[in-house]
Coordinates of C-alpha atoms in Angstrom, one line a residue:
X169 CA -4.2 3.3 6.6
X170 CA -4.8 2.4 2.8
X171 CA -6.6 -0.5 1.8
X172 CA -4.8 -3.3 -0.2
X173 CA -6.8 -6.1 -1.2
X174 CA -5.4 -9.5 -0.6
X175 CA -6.4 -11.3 -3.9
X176 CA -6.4 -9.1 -7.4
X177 CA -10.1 -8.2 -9.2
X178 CA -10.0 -9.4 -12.6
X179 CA -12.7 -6.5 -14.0
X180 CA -15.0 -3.7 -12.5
X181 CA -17.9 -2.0 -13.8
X182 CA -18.9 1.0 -13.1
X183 CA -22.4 0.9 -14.2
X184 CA -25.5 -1.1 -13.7
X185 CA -24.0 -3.6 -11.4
X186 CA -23.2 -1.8 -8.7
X187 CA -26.3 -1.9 -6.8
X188 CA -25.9 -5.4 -5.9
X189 CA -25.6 -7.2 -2.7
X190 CA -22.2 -8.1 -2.2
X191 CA -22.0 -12.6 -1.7
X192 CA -21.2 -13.8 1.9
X193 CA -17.9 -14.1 2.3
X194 CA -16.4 -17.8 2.3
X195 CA -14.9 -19.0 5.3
X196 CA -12.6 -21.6 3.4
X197 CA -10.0 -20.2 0.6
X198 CA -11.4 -20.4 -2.7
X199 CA -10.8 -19.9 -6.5
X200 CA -11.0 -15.8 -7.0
X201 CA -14.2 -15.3 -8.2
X202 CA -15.1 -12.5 -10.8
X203 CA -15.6 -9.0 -9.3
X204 CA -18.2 -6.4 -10.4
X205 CA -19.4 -4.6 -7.6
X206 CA -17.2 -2.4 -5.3
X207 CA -19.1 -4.3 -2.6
X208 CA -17.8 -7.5 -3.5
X209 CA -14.3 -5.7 -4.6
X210 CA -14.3 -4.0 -0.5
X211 CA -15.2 -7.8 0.9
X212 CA -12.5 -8.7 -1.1
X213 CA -10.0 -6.6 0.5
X214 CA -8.3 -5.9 3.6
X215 CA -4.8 -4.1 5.1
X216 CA -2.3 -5.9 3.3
X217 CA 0.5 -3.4 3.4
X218 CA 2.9 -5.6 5.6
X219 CA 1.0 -9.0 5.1
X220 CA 1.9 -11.5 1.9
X221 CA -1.2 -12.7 -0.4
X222 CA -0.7 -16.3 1.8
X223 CA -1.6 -14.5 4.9
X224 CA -5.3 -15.0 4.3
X225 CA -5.5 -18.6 3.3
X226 CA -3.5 -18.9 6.6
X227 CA -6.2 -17.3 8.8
X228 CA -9.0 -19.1 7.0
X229 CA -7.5 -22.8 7.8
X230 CA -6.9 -21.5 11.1
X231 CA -10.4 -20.4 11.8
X232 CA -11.9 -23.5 10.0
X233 CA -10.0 -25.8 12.4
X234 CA -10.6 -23.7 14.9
X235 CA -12.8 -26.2 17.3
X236 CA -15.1 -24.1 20.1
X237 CA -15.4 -27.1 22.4
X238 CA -11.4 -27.5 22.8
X239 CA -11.3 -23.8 23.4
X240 CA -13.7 -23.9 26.2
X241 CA -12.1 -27.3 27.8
X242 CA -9.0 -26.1 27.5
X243 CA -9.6 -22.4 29.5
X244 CA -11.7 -24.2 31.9
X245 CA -8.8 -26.4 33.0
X246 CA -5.9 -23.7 32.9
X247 CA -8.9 -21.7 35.1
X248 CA -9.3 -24.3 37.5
X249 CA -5.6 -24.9 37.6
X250 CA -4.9 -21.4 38.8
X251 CA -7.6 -21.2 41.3
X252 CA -6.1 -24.5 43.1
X253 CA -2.8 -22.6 43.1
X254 CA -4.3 -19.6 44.6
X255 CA -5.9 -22.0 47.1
X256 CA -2.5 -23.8 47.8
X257 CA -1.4 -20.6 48.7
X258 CA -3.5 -19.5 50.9
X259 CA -2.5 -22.3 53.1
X260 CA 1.0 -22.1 52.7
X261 CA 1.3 -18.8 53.4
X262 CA 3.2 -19.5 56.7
X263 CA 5.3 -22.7 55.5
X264 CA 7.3 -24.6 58.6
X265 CA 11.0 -25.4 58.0
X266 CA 10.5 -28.9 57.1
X267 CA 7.5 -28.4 55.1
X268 CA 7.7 -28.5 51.3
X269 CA 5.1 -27.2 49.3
X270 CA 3.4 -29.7 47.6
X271 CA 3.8 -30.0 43.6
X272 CA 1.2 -28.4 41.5
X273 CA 0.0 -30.8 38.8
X274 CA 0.4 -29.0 35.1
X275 CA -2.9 -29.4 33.1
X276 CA -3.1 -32.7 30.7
X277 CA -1.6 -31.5 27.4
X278 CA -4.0 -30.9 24.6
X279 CA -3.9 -34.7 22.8
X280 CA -1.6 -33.8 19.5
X281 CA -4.3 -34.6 17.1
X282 CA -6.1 -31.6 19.0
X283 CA -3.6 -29.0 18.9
X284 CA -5.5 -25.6 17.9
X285 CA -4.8 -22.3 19.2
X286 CA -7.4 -20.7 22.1
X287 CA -8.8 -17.5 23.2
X288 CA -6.9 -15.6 25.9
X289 CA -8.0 -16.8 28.8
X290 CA -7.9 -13.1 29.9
X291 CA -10.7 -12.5 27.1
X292 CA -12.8 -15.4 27.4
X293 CA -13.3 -15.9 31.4
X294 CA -16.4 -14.5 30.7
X295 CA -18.3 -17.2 29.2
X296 CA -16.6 -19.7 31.1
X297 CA -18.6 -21.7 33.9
X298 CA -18.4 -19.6 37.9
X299 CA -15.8 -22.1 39.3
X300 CA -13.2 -20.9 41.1
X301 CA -13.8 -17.6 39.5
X302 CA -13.8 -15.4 42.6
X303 CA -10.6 -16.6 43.5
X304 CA -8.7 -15.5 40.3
X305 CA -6.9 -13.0 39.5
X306 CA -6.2 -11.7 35.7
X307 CA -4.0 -13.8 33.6
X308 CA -0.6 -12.7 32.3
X309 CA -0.5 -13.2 28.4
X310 CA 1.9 -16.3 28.4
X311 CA -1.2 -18.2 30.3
X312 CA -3.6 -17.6 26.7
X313 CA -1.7 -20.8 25.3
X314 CA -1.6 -24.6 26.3
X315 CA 2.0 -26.0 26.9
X316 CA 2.1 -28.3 24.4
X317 CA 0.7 -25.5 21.8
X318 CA 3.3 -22.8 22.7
X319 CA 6.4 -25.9 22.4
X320 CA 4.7 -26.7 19.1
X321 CA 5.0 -23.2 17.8
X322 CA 8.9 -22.8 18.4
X323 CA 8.9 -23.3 22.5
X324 CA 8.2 -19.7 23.3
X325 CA 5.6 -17.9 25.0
X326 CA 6.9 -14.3 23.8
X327 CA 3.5 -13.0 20.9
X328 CA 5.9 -10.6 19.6
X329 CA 8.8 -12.7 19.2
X330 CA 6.5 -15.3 17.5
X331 CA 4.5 -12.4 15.4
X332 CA 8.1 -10.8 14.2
X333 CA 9.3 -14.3 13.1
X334 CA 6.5 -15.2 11.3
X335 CA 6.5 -11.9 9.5
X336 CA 10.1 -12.4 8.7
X337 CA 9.3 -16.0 7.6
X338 CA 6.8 -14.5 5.3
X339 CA 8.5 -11.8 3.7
X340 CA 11.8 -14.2 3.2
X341 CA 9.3 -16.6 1.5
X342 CA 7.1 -13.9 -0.9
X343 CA 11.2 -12.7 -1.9
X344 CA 11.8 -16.3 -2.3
X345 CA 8.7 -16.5 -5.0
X346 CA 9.7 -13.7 -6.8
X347 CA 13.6 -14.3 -7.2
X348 CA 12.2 -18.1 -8.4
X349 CA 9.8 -16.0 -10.9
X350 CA 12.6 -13.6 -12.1
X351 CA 15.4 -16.2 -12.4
X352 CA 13.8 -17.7 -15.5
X353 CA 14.7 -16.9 -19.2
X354 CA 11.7 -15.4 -20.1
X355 CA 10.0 -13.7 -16.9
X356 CA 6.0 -14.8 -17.3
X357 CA 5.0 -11.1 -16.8
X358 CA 1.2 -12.3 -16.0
X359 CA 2.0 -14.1 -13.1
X360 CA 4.7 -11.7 -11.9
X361 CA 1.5 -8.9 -11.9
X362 CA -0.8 -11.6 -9.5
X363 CA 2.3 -11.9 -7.5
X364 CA 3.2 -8.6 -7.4
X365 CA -0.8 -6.9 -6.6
X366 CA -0.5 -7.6 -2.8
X367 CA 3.1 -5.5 -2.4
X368 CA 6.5 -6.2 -3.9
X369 CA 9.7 -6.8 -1.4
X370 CA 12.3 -4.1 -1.5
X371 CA 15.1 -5.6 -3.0
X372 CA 13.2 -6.8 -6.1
X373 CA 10.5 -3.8 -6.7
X374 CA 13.1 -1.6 -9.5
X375 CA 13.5 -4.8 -12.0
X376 CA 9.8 -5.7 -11.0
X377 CA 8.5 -1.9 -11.6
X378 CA 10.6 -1.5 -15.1
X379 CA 8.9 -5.1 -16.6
X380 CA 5.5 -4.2 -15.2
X381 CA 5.9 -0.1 -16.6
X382 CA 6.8 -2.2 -20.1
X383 CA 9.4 -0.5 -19.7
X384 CA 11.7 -3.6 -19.6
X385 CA 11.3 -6.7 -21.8
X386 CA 10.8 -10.2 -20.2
X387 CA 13.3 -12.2 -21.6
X388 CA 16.2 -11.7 -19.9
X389 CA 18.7 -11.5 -22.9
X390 CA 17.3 -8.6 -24.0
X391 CA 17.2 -6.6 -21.3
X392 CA 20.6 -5.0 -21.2
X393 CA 21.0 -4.0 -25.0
X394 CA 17.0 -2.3 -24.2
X395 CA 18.8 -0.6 -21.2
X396 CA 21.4 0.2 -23.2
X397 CA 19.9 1.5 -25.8
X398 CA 16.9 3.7 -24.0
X399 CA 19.8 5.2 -21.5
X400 CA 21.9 6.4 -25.1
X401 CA 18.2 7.2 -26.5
X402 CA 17.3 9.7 -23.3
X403 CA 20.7 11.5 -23.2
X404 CA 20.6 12.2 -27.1
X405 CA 17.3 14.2 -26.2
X406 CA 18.9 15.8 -23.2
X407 CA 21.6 17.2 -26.0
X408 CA 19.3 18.0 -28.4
X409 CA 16.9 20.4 -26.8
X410 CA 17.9 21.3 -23.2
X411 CA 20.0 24.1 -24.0
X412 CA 16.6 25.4 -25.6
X413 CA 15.1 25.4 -21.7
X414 CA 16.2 29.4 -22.2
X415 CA 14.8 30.1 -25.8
X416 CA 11.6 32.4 -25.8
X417 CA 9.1 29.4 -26.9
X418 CA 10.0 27.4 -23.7
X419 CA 11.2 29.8 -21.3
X420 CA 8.0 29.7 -19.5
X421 CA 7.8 25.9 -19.3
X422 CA 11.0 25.8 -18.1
X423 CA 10.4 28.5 -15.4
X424 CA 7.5 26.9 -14.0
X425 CA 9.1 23.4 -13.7
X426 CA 11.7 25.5 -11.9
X427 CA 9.6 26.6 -9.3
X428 CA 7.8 23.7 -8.8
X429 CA 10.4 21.3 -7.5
X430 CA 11.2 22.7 -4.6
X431 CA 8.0 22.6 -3.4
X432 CA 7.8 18.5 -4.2
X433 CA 8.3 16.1 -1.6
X434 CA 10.3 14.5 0.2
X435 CA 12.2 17.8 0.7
X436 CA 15.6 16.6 1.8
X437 CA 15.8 14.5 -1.1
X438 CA 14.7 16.6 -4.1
X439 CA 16.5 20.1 -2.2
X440 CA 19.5 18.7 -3.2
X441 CA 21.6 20.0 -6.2
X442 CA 21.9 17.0 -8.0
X443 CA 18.2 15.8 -7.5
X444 CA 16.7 18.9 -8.5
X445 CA 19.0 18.6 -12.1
X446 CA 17.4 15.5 -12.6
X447 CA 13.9 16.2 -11.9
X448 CA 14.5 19.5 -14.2
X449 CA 16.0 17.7 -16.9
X450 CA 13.3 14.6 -16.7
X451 CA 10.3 17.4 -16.7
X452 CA 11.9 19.6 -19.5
X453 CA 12.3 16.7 -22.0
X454 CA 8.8 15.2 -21.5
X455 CA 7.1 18.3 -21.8
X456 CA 9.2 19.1 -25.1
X457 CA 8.5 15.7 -26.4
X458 CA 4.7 15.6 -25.9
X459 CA 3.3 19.1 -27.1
X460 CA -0.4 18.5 -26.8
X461 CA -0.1 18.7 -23.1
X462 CA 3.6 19.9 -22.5
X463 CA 4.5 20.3 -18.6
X464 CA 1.0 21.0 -16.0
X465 CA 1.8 21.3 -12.4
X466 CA 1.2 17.9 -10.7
X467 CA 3.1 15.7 -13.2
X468 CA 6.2 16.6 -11.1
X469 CA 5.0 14.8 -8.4
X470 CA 5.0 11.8 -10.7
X471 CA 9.0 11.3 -10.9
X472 CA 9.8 11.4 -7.1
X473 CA 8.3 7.7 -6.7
X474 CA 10.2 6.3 -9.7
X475 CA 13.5 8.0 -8.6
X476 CA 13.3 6.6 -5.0
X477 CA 12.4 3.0 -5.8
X478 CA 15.7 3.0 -8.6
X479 CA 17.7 4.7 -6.2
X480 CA 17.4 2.4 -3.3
X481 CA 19.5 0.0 -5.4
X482 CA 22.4 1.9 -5.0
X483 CA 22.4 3.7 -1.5
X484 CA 22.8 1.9 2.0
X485 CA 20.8 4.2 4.2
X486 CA 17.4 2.2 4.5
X487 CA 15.5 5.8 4.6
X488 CA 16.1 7.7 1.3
X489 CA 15.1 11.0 2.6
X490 CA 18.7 11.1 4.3
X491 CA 20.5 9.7 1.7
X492 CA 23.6 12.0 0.2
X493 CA 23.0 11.5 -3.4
X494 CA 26.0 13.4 -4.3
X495 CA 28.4 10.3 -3.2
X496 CA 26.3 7.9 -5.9
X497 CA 28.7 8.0 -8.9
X498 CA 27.8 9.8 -11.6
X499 CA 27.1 6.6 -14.2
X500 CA 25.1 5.7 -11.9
X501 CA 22.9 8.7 -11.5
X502 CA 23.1 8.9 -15.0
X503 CA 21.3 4.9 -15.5
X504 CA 18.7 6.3 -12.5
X505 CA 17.5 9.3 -14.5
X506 CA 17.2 7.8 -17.8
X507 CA 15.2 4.9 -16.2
X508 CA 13.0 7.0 -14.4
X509 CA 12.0 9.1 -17.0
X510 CA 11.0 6.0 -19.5
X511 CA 9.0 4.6 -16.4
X512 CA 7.3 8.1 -16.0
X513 CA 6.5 8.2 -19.6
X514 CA 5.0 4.8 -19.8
X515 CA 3.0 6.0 -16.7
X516 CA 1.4 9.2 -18.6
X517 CA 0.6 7.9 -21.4
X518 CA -1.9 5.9 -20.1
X519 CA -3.2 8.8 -18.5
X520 CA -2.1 12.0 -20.7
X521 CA -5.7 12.9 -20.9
X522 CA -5.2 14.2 -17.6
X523 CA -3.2 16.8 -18.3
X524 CA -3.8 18.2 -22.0
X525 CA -5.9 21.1 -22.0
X526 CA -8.9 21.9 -19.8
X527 CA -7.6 18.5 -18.2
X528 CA -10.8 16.3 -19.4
X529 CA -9.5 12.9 -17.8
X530 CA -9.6 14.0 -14.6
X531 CA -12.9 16.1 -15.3
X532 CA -14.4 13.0 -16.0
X533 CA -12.9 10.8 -13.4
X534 CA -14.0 13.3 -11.2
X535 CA -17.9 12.9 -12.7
X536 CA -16.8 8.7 -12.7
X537 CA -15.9 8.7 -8.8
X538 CA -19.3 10.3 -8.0
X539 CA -21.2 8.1 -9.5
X540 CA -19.8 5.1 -7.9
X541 CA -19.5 6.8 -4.8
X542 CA -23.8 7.5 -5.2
X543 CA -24.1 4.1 -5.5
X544 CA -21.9 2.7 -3.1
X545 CA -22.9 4.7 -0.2
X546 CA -25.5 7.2 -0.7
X547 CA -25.6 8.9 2.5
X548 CA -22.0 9.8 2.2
X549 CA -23.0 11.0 -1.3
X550 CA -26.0 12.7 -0.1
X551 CA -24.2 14.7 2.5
X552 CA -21.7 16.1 0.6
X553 CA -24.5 17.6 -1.6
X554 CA -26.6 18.8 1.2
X555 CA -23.0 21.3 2.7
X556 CA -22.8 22.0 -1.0
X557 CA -19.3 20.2 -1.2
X558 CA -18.3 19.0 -4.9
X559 CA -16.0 16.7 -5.8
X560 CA -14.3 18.6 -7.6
X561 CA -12.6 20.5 -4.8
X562 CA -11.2 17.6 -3.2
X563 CA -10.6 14.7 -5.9
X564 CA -9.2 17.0 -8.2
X565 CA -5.7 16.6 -6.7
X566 CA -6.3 12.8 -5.7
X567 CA -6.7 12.5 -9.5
X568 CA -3.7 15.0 -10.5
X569 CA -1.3 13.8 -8.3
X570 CA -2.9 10.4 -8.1
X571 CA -2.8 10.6 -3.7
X572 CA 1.0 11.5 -3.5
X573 CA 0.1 14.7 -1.3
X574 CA -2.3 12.9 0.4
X575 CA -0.5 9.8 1.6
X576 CA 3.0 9.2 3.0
X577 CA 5.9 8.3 0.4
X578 CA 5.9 5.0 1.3
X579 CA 2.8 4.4 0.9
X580 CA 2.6 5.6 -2.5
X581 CA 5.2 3.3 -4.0
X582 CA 2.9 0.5 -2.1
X583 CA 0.4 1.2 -4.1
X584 CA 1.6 1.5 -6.9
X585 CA 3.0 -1.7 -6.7
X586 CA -0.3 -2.4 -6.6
X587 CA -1.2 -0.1 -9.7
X588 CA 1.2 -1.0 -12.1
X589 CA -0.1 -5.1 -11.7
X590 CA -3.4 -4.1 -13.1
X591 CA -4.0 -3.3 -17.0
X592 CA -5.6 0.0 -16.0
X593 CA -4.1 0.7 -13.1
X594 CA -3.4 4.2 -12.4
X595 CA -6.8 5.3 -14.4
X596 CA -9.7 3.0 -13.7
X597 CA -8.3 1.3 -10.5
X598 CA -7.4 4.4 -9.3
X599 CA -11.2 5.2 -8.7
X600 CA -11.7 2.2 -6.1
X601 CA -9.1 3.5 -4.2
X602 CA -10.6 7.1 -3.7
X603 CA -14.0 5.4 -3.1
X604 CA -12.7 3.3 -1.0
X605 CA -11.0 6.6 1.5
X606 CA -14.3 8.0 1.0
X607 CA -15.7 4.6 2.6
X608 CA -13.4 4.2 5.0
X609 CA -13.6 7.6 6.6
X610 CA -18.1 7.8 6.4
X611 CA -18.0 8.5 10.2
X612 CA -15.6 11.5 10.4
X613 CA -17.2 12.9 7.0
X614 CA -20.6 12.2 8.4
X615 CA -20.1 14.0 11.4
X616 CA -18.5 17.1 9.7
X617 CA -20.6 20.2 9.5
X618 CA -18.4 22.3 8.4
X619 CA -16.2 22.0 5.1
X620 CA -15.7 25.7 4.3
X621 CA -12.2 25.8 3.9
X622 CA -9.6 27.9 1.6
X623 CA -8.7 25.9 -1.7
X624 CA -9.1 22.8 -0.3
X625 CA -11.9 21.6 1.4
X626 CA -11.6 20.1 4.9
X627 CA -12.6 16.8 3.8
X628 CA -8.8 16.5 1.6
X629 CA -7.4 17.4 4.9
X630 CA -9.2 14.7 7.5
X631 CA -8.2 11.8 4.6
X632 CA -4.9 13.6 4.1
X633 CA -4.0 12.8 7.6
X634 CA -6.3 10.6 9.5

């Protein structure tokens, strides 16, 4: 569903550029270019959620040595192949006792200088000469590759077997690149953000998420005595002014944080007893220690992806949702809640402005994300102002809750993998990704008459759940 581009923009205007034509795309992996234009930043991108950054230097050697006339030669002959088995066949159909049917000749193998993958047969028949084609009958799937190509790939003919062990290949190889790039004395934090923009692997997203947050420093020494010290750091806090969550100046903050976990997300993690301390205790002491904004609803939903990726260190059940967070020891929980809450805060305050009063970052996000999307595709634009639907009512929450009730979990800590690589991340970059849903849904939102809806207007709910 989301959009992850496969190579990271360096900058993007919003202004004055815009309205330029976006370059032909190269055929041939090259050197990232600069990107200006959403244009050129959509061209740029494509569904990289499962796929590593190689994948598309991959596909773009493929498709250069991709050779049309080998194609063609080689379905004609597996064609005419099958229609002389079909003819052998037909006279065979009554075989005496001592008569032996007669060998089939395999097609000549592809020389191995030549060895390219082809069309399915089964989706290129079309173009193919007449011969022989009344006398066929559809392909089976196996048939789409030359002998010698299929022995070449690993001697099978099963796509899925081949697809899941490539994919395996590539994930074990992108881990491989980031244990290489973590291992060193002093982790080189630009390069881990390039490596990191097109998704980080499971096992190595909390250490990669706590350098990237800042949160972390990169030379290795220095990391536990900095965990050490901002674990001691978050507990002193917790001493010093939770018991005042009951005192008349903070009795209101307090209640409301109360009321809004429960209603947060995933709700067989955070129901739990234990969870909802944590998230109470991480919410209480952030709004104490930053006064000009204190707690607004829709910050909550900023711990849940911090506490699930740190968590997921320390639990076996691959689905977190199910996990029983009461059998995690209690040091441990401990580590978890004080991490999460340093990640959080390095999180907010590049976007605080969001939340102090009257909320003007997102007010002008909001005003940002209209503009761009006028520019980028102004019928969309356009058609929204004719049903008299503002932006406000829908990218209000994308920009408050930054798409967490929007998009799946998982999806969420996706992207921010992708977020926390870029220097602006979870402001500015923020804005091509709502553009982009805007972009990607244009028929649906096109088509929609009707966006009269309480609270929140349809549109939120089609990209909600599309």
């Amino acid at each position: 569903m989301c959009m992850a581009p496969s190579t990271p923009p360096s900058t993007r205007l919003l202004h004055g550029t815009l309205l330029k034509a976006a370059p032909k795309a190269p055929t041939t992996p090259v050197k990232a270019k600069r990107i200006s234009t959403f244009q050129e930043f959509e061209s740029n991108t494509s569904d990289a959620w499962d796929a590593g950054e190689d994948d598309d230097g991959l596909l773009a050697m493929a498709a250069e040595s991709l050779n049309t006339d080998v194609v063609m030669e080689t379905a004609n002959r597996v064609l005419r192949n099958h229609s002389q088995r079909q003819e052998r066949h037909k006279l065979q159909e009554a075989p005496g006792p001592e008569q032996k049917p007669e060998p089939v000749a395999e097609p000549p193998l592809v020389p191995s200088g030549d060895l390219r993958l082809v069309k399915s047969v089964s989706e290129s028949h079309t173009s193919c000469p007449a011969e022989g084609a009344s006398d066929t009958v559809p392909l089976q799937r196996s048939q789409s590759l030359p002998h010698s190509v299929t022995v070449a790939m690993g001697g099978t003919s099963d796509p899925s077997a081949l697809s899941s062990s490539a994919l395996s290949e590539r994930e074990a190889s992108r881990l491989d690149k980031f244990k290489q790039l973590l291992a060193g004395p002093n982790t080189d934090l630009e390069e881990l953000r390039k490596l990191s923009w097109s998704g980080i692997p499971k096992p190595v997203r909390p250490i990669t998420w706590k350098l990237l947050s800042g949160y972390l420093p990169a030379n290795v020494d220095r990391r536990p005595a900095t965990l050490q010290r901002k674990q001691k750091e978050y507990f002193a806090f917790i001493e010093h002014y939770y018991d005042s969550r009951n005192d008349d100046v903070h009795q209101d903050t307090y209640r409301q944080i109360h009321i809004d976990i429960p209603r947060m997300s995933p709700e067989a993690l955070i129901l739990q007893p234990k969870v909802t301390e944590i998230f109470e205790r991480i919410l209480f002491i952030w709004a104490i220690r930053h006064p000009a904004s204190g707690y607004v609803q829709g910050i909550n939903d900023l711990v849940t992806p911090f506490f699930v990726v740190f968590m997921c260190e320390h639990i076996e059940e691959e689905d977190v949702d199910a996990a029983d967070v009461s059998r995690v020891p209690a040091d441990v929980l401990r580590n978890v809640e004080a991490d999460t809450y340093w990640c959080m805060s390095k999180l907010l305050d590049g976007i605080q402005d969001n939340y102090t009063f009257a909320q003007p970052g997102i007010q002008m996000k909001v005003k940002m994300l209209e503009e761009l999307v006028s520019r980028i595709d102004d019928q969309v634009h356009r058609h929204l102002d004719q049903h008299e639907v503002r932006y406000l009512q829908f990218a209000f929450r994308w920009m408050n809750n930054l798409l967490m009730r929007e998009v799946p979990l998982r999806c969420t800590i996706r992207l921010w993998d992708t977020y926390q690589s870029e220097p602006d991340g979870f402001s500015h970059f923020h804005l091509y990704v709502c553009a982009a849903f805007l972009v990607r849904w244009r028929k649906e939102i096109l088509e929609e008459r009707d966006f009269q809806e309480p609270c929140v207007c349809r549109l939120a709910a089609d990209v909600a759940w599309c």
